[in-house]
Short mmCIF file of C-alpha atoms and ligand atoms in Angstrom, two decimals:
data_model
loop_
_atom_site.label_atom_id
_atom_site.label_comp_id
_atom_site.label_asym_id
_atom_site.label_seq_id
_atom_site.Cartn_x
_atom_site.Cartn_y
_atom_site.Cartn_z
CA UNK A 1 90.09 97.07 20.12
CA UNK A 2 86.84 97.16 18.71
CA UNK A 3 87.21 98.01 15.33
CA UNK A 4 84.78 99.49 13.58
CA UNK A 5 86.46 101.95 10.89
CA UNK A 6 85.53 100.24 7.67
CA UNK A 7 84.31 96.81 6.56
CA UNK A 8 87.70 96.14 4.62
CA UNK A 9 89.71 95.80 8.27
CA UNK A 10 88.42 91.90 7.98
CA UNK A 11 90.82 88.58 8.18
CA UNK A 12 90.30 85.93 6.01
CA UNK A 13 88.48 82.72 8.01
CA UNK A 14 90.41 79.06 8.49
CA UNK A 15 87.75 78.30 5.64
CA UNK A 16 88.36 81.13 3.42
CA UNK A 17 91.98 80.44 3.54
CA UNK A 18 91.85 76.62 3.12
CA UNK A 19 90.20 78.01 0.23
CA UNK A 20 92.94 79.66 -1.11
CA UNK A 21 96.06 77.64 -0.23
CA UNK A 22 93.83 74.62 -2.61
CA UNK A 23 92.86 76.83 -5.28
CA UNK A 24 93.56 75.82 -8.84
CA UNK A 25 95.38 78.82 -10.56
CA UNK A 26 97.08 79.48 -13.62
CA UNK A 27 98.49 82.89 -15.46
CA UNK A 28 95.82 85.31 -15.70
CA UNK A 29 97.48 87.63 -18.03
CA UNK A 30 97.19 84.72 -20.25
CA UNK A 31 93.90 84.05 -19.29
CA UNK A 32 94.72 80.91 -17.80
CA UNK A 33 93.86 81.15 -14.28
CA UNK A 34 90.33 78.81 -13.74
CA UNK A 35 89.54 79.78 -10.38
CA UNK A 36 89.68 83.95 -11.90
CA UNK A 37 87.36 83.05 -14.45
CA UNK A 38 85.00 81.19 -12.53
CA UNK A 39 84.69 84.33 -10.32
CA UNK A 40 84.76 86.26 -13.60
CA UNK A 41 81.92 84.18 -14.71
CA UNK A 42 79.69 83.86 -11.94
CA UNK A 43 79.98 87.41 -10.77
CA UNK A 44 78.76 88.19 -14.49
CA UNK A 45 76.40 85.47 -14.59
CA UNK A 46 74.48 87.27 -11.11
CA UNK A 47 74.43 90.95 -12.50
CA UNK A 48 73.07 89.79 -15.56
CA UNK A 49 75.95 90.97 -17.78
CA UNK A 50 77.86 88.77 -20.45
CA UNK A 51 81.34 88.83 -19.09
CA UNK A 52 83.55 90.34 -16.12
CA UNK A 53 86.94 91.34 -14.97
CA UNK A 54 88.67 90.41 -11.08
CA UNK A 55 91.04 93.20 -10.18
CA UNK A 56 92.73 94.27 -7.19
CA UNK A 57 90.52 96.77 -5.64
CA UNK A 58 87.27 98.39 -6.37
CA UNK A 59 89.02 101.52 -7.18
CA UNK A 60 90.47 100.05 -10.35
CA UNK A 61 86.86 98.27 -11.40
CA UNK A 62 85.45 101.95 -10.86
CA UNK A 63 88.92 103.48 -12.92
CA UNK A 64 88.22 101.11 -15.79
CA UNK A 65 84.06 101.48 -15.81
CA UNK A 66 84.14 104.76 -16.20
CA UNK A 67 87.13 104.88 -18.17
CA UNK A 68 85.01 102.65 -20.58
CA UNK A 69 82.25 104.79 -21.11
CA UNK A 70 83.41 108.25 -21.17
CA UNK A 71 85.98 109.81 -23.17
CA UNK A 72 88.85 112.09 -22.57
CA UNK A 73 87.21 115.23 -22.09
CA UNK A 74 84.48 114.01 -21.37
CA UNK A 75 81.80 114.37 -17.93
CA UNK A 76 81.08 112.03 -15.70
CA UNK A 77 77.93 113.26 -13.33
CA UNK A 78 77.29 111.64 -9.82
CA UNK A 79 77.01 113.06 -6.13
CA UNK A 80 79.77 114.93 -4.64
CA UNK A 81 79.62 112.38 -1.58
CA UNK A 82 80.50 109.22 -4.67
CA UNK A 83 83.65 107.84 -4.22
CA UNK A 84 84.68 108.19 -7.24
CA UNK A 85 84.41 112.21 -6.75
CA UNK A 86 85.57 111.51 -3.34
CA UNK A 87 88.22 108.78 -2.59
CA UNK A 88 90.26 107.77 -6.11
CA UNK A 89 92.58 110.50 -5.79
CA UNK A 90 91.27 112.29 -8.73
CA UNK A 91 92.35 109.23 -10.83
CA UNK A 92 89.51 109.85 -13.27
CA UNK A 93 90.81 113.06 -14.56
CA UNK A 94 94.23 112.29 -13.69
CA UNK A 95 94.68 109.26 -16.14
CA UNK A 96 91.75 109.33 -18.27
CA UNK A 97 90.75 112.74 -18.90
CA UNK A 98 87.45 112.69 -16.97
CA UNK A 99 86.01 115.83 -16.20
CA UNK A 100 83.68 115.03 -12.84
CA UNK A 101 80.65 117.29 -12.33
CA UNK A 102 78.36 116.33 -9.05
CA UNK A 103 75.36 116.96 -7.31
CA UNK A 104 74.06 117.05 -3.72
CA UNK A 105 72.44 114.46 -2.49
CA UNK A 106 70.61 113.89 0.70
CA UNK A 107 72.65 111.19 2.30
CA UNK A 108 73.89 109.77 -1.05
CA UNK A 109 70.24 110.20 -2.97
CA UNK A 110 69.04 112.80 -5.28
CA UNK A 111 66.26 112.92 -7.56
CA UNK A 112 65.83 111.50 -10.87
CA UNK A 113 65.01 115.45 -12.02
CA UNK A 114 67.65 116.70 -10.08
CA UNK A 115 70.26 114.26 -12.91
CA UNK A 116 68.13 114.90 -15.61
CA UNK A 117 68.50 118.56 -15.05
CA UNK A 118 72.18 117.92 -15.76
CA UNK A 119 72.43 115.82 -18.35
CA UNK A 120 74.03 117.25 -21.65
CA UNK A 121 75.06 114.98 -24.13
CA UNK A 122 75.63 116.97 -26.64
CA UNK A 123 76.65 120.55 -24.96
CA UNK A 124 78.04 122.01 -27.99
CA UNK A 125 81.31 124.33 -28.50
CA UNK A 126 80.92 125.76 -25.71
CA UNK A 127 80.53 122.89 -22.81
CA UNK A 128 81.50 119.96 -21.64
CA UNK A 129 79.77 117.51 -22.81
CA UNK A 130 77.90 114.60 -20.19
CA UNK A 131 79.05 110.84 -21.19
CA UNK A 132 77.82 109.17 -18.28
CA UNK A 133 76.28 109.15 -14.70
CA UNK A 134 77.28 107.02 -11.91
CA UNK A 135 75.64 105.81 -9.43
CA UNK A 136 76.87 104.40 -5.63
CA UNK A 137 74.54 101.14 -4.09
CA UNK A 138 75.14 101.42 -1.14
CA UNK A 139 76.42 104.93 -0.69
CA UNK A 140 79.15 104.41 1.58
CA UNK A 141 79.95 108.21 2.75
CA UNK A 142 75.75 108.86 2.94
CA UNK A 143 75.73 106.60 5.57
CA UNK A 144 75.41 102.96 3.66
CA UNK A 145 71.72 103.98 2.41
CA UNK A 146 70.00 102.31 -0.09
CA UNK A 147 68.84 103.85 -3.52
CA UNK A 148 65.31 103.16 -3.94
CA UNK A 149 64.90 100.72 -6.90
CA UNK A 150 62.21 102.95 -8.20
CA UNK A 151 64.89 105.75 -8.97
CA UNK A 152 67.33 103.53 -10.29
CA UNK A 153 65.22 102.13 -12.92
CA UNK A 154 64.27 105.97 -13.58
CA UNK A 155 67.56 107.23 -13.77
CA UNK A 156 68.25 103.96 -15.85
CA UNK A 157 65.85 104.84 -18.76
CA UNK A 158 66.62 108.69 -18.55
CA UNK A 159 70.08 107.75 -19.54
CA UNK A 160 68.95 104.82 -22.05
CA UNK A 161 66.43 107.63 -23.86
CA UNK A 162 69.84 110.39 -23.66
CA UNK A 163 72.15 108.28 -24.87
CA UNK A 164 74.24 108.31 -21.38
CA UNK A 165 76.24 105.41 -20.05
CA UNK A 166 75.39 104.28 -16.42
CA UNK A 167 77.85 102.97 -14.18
CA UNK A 168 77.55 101.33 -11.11
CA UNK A 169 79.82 101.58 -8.16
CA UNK A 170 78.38 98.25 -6.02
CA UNK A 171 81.50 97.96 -3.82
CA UNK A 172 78.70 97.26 -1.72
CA UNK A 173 75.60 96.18 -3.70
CA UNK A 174 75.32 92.91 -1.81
CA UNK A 175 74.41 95.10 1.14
CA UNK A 176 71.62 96.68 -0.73
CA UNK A 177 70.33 93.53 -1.95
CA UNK A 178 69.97 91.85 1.34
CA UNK A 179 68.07 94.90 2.85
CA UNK A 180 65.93 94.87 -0.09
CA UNK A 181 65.38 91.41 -0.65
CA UNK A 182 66.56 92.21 -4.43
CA UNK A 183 67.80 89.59 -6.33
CA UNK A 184 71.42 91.18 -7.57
CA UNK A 185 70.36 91.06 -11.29
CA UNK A 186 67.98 93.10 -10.64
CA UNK A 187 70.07 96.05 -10.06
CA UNK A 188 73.22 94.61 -12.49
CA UNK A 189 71.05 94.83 -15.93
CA UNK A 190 70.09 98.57 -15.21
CA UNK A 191 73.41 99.69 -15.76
CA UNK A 192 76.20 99.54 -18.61
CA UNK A 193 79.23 98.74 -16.01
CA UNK A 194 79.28 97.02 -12.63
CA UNK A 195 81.79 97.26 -9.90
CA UNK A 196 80.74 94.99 -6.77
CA UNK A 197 83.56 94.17 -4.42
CA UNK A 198 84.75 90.77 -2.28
CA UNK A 199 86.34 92.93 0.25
CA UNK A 200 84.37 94.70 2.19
CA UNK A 201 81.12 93.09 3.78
CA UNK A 202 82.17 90.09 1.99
CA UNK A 203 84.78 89.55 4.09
CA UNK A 204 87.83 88.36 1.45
CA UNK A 205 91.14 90.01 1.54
CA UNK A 206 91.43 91.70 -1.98
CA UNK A 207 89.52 91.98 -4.76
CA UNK A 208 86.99 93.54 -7.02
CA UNK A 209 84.89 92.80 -10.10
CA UNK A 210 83.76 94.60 -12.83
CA UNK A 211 80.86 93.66 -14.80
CA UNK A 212 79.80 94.47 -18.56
CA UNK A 213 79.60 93.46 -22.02
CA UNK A 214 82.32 91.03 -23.41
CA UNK A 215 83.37 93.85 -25.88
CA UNK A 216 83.85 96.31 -22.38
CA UNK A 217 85.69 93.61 -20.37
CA UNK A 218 87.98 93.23 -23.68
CA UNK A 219 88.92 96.74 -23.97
CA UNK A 220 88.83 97.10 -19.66
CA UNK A 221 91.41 93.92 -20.01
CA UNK A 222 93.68 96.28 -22.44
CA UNK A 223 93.37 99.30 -20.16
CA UNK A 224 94.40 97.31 -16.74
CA UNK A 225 97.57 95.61 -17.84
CA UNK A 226 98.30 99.78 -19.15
CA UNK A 227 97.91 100.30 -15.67
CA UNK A 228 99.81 98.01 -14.38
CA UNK A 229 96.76 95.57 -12.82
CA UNK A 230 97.98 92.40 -15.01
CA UNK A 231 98.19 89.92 -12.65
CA UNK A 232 98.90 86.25 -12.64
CA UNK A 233 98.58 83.32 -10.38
CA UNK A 234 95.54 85.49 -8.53
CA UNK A 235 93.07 82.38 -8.73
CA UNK A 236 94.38 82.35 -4.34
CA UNK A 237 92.65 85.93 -4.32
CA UNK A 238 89.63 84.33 -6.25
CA UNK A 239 89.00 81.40 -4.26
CA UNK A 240 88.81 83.85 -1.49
CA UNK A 241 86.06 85.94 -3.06
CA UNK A 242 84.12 82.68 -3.96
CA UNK A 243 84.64 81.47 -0.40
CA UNK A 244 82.80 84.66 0.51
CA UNK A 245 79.70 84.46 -2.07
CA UNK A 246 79.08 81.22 -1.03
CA UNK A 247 79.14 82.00 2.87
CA UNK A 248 79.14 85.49 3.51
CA UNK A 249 75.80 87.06 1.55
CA UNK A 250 73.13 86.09 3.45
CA UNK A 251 74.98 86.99 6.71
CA UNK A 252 75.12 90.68 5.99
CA UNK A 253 71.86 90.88 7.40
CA UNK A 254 73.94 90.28 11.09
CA UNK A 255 76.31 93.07 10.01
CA UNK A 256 73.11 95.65 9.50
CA UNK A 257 71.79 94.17 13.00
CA UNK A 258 74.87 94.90 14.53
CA UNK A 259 74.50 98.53 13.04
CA UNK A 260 71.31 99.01 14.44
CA UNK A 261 72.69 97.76 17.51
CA UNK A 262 75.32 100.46 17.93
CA UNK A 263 73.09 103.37 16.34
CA UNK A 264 70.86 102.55 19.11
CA UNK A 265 73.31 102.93 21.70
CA UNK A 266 74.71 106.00 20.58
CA UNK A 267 71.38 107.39 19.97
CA UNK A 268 70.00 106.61 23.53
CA UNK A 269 73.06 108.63 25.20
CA UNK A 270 72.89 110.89 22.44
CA UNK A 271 69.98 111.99 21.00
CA UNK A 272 70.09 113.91 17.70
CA UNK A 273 73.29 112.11 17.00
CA UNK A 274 72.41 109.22 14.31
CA UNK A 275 70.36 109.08 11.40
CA UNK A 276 68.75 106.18 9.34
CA UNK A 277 70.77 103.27 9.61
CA UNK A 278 69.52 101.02 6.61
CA UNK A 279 72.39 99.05 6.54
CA UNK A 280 75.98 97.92 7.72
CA UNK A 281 77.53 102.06 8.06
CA UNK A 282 76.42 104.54 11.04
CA UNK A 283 77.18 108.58 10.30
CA UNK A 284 77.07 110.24 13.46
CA UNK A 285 76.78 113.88 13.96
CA UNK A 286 79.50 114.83 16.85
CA UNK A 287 77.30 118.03 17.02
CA UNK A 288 79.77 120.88 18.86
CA UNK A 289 82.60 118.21 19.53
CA UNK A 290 85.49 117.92 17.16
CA UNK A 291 85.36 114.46 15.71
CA UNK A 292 88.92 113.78 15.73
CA UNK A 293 88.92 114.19 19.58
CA UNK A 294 85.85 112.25 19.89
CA UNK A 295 87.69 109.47 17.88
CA UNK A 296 90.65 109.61 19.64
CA UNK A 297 88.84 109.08 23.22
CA UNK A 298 87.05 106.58 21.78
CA UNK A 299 90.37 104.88 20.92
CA UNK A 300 91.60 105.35 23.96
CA UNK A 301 88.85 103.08 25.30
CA UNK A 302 89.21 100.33 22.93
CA UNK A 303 86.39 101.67 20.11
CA UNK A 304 87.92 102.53 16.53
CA UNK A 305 85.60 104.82 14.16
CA UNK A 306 86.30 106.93 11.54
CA UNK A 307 86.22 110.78 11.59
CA UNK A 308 85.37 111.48 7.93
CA UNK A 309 84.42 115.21 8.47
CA UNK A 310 84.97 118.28 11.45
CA UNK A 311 82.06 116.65 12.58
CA UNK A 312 81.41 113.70 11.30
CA UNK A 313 82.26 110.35 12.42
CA UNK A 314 82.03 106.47 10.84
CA UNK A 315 81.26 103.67 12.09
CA UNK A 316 81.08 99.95 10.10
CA UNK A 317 80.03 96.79 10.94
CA UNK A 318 81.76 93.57 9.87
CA UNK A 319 82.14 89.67 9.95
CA UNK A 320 85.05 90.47 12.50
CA UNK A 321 82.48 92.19 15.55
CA UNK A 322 79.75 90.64 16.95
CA UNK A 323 76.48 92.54 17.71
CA UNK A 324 76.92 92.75 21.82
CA UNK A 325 80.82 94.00 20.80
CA UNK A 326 78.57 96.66 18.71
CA UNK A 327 76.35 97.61 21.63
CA UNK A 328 79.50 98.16 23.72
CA UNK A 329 80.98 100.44 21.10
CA UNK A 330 77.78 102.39 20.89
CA UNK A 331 77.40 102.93 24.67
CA UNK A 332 81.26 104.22 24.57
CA UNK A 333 80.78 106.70 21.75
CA UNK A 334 77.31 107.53 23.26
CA UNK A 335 79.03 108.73 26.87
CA UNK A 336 81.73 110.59 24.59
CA UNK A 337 79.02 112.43 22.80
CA UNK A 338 76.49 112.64 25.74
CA UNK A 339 79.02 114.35 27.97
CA UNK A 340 78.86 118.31 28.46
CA UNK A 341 81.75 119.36 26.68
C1 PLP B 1 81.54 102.83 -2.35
C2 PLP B 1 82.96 102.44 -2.58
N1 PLP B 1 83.39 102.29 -3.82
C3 PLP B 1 84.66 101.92 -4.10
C4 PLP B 1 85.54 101.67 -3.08
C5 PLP B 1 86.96 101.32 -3.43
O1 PLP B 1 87.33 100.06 -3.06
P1 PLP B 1 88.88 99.73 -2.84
O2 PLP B 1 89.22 100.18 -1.47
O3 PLP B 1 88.92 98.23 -3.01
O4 PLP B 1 89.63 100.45 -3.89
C6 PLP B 1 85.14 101.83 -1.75
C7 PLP B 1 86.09 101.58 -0.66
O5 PLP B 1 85.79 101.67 0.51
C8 PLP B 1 83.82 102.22 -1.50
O6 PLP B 1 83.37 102.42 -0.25
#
């Protein structure tokens, strides 16, 4: 099987687990694990922020972020494609109060008048009032694109001037910084809270970090072990993620090759069927076909994608599929599409 349904489906190397099995680890909930807070560190040190916190999935970095900067009862605007609107199983409101409010992007982008047209800190009696935005880099459910640095910096001093919080959900920023050519600071010091994740592109089996000032990762600290995220030992999970930021970064660019690769495929046996592909995740339009059916044939000749919508499928590339495996996939879901129907 070729799988392409996400960038998480990954194994851990021979290297990344040597890695782990000699990490140096202690308790975490008593701070103690050195290998957690040298990925604590350095993943703080690179967005530019003063201190940061490893948990066990980018769900919980993006649960505590928010969590951090907007208060029960609260809003939290962002686009109705964000994963936190989409994919946290209403965890925002459900534990925390947040009341969600989105907007519609064009494949995960909007305008920076399109946000400041909804921002309202102070809404009165009457409404609820806005006490953040957040933003997704890359935009996983747009198709992996890219927010243009020029409208995060915008949207960055709109909130700064309205006295909004900005949060970042970077499950995949190191995507966005190796098709930009970005250094990852750039992005981290636009924004109050940082989530950028070791599992996905990065290729480690668990793990997420968020980012923000030591008084934030304090209180974030308080709110996990609430939740149930204290860990201990999990300087074996660490390693892994510092494994993958020293060997997996640069790499990506293969990953967004690969993409291209497939995209082209598809697009060659059917036309109209693929957008932009500006990094490691293809969105393809299954047109009149049902994409569950289209997935399932595609399954049944050794291709795995995602169908995220009636008509909407997903495809990822990963450190697990090479770019001619890619090719093959795309000239598979290319005759599924291409057929008459
Ligand atoms: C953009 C984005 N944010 C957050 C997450 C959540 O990460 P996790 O699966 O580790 O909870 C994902 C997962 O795919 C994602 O795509």
């Amino acid at each position: 099987m070729i799988d392409l349904r996400s960038d998480t489906v990954t194994r851990p190397s021979p290297g990344m687990r040597a890695a782990m099995a000699s990490a140096a680890v202690g308790d975490d909930v008593y701070g103690e694990d050195p290998t957690v807070r040298a990925l604590e560190e350095r993943t703080a040190r690179l967005l530019g922020h003063e201190a940061g916190l490893f948990c066990a999935s980018g769900s919980l970095c993006n649960l505590l972020g928010v969590a951090l900067l907007v208060p029960p009862g609260a809003e939290l605007l962002c686009d109705a494609q964000a994963h936190v609107a989409r994919a946290e199983m209403g965890a925002h409101a459900a534990l925390h109060g947040v009341s969600v409010r989105t907007w519609r992007g064009d494949s995960g982008v909007t305008t920076t008048g399109d946000i400041a047209g909804m921002l309202q800190p102070d809404a009165g009696p009457f409404l609820v009032s806005t006490a953040a935005v957040a933003l997704e880099n890359t935009h996983n459910f747009g198709g992996g694109t890219v927010q243009p640095l020029a409208h995060l910096e915008e949207v960055s001093a709109l909130c700064r001037d309205a006295g909004v919080a900005l949060h970042l959900d970077g499950a995949r920023l190191w995507n966005a910084h190796v098709a930009t050519g970005a250094p990852i600071e750039t992005f981290g010091h636009l924004f109050d809270t940082v989530t950028v994740s070791f599992s996905k592109g990065l290729g480690a089996p668990v793990g997420s970090v968020l980012v923000a000032s030591a008084e934030r990762i304090a209180r974030a600290r308080v709110l996990r072990k609430r939740l149930g995220g204290g860990w201990r030992q999990a300087g074996i999970l660490a390693a892994a993620a510092l494994h993958a930021l020293d060997h997996n970064v640069a790499r990506l660019a293969d990953d967004h090759a690969a993409a291209r690769a497939f995209a082209g495929a598809v697009a060659e046996r059917a036309p109209g069927a693929i957008g932009d592909v500006p990094t490691n995740i293809v969105v393809i339009d299954t047109g009149a076909k049902a994409a569950r059916d289209v997935a399932a044939a595609a399954a049944a000749r050794g291709v795995a994608v995602s169908a995220l919508g009636e008509h909407v499928l997903r495809a990822v590339t990963h450190l697990d599929v090479t770019a001619s495996q890619c090719a093959e996939a795309g000239v598979v879901v290319g005759e599924l599409l291409g057929a008459p129907a």
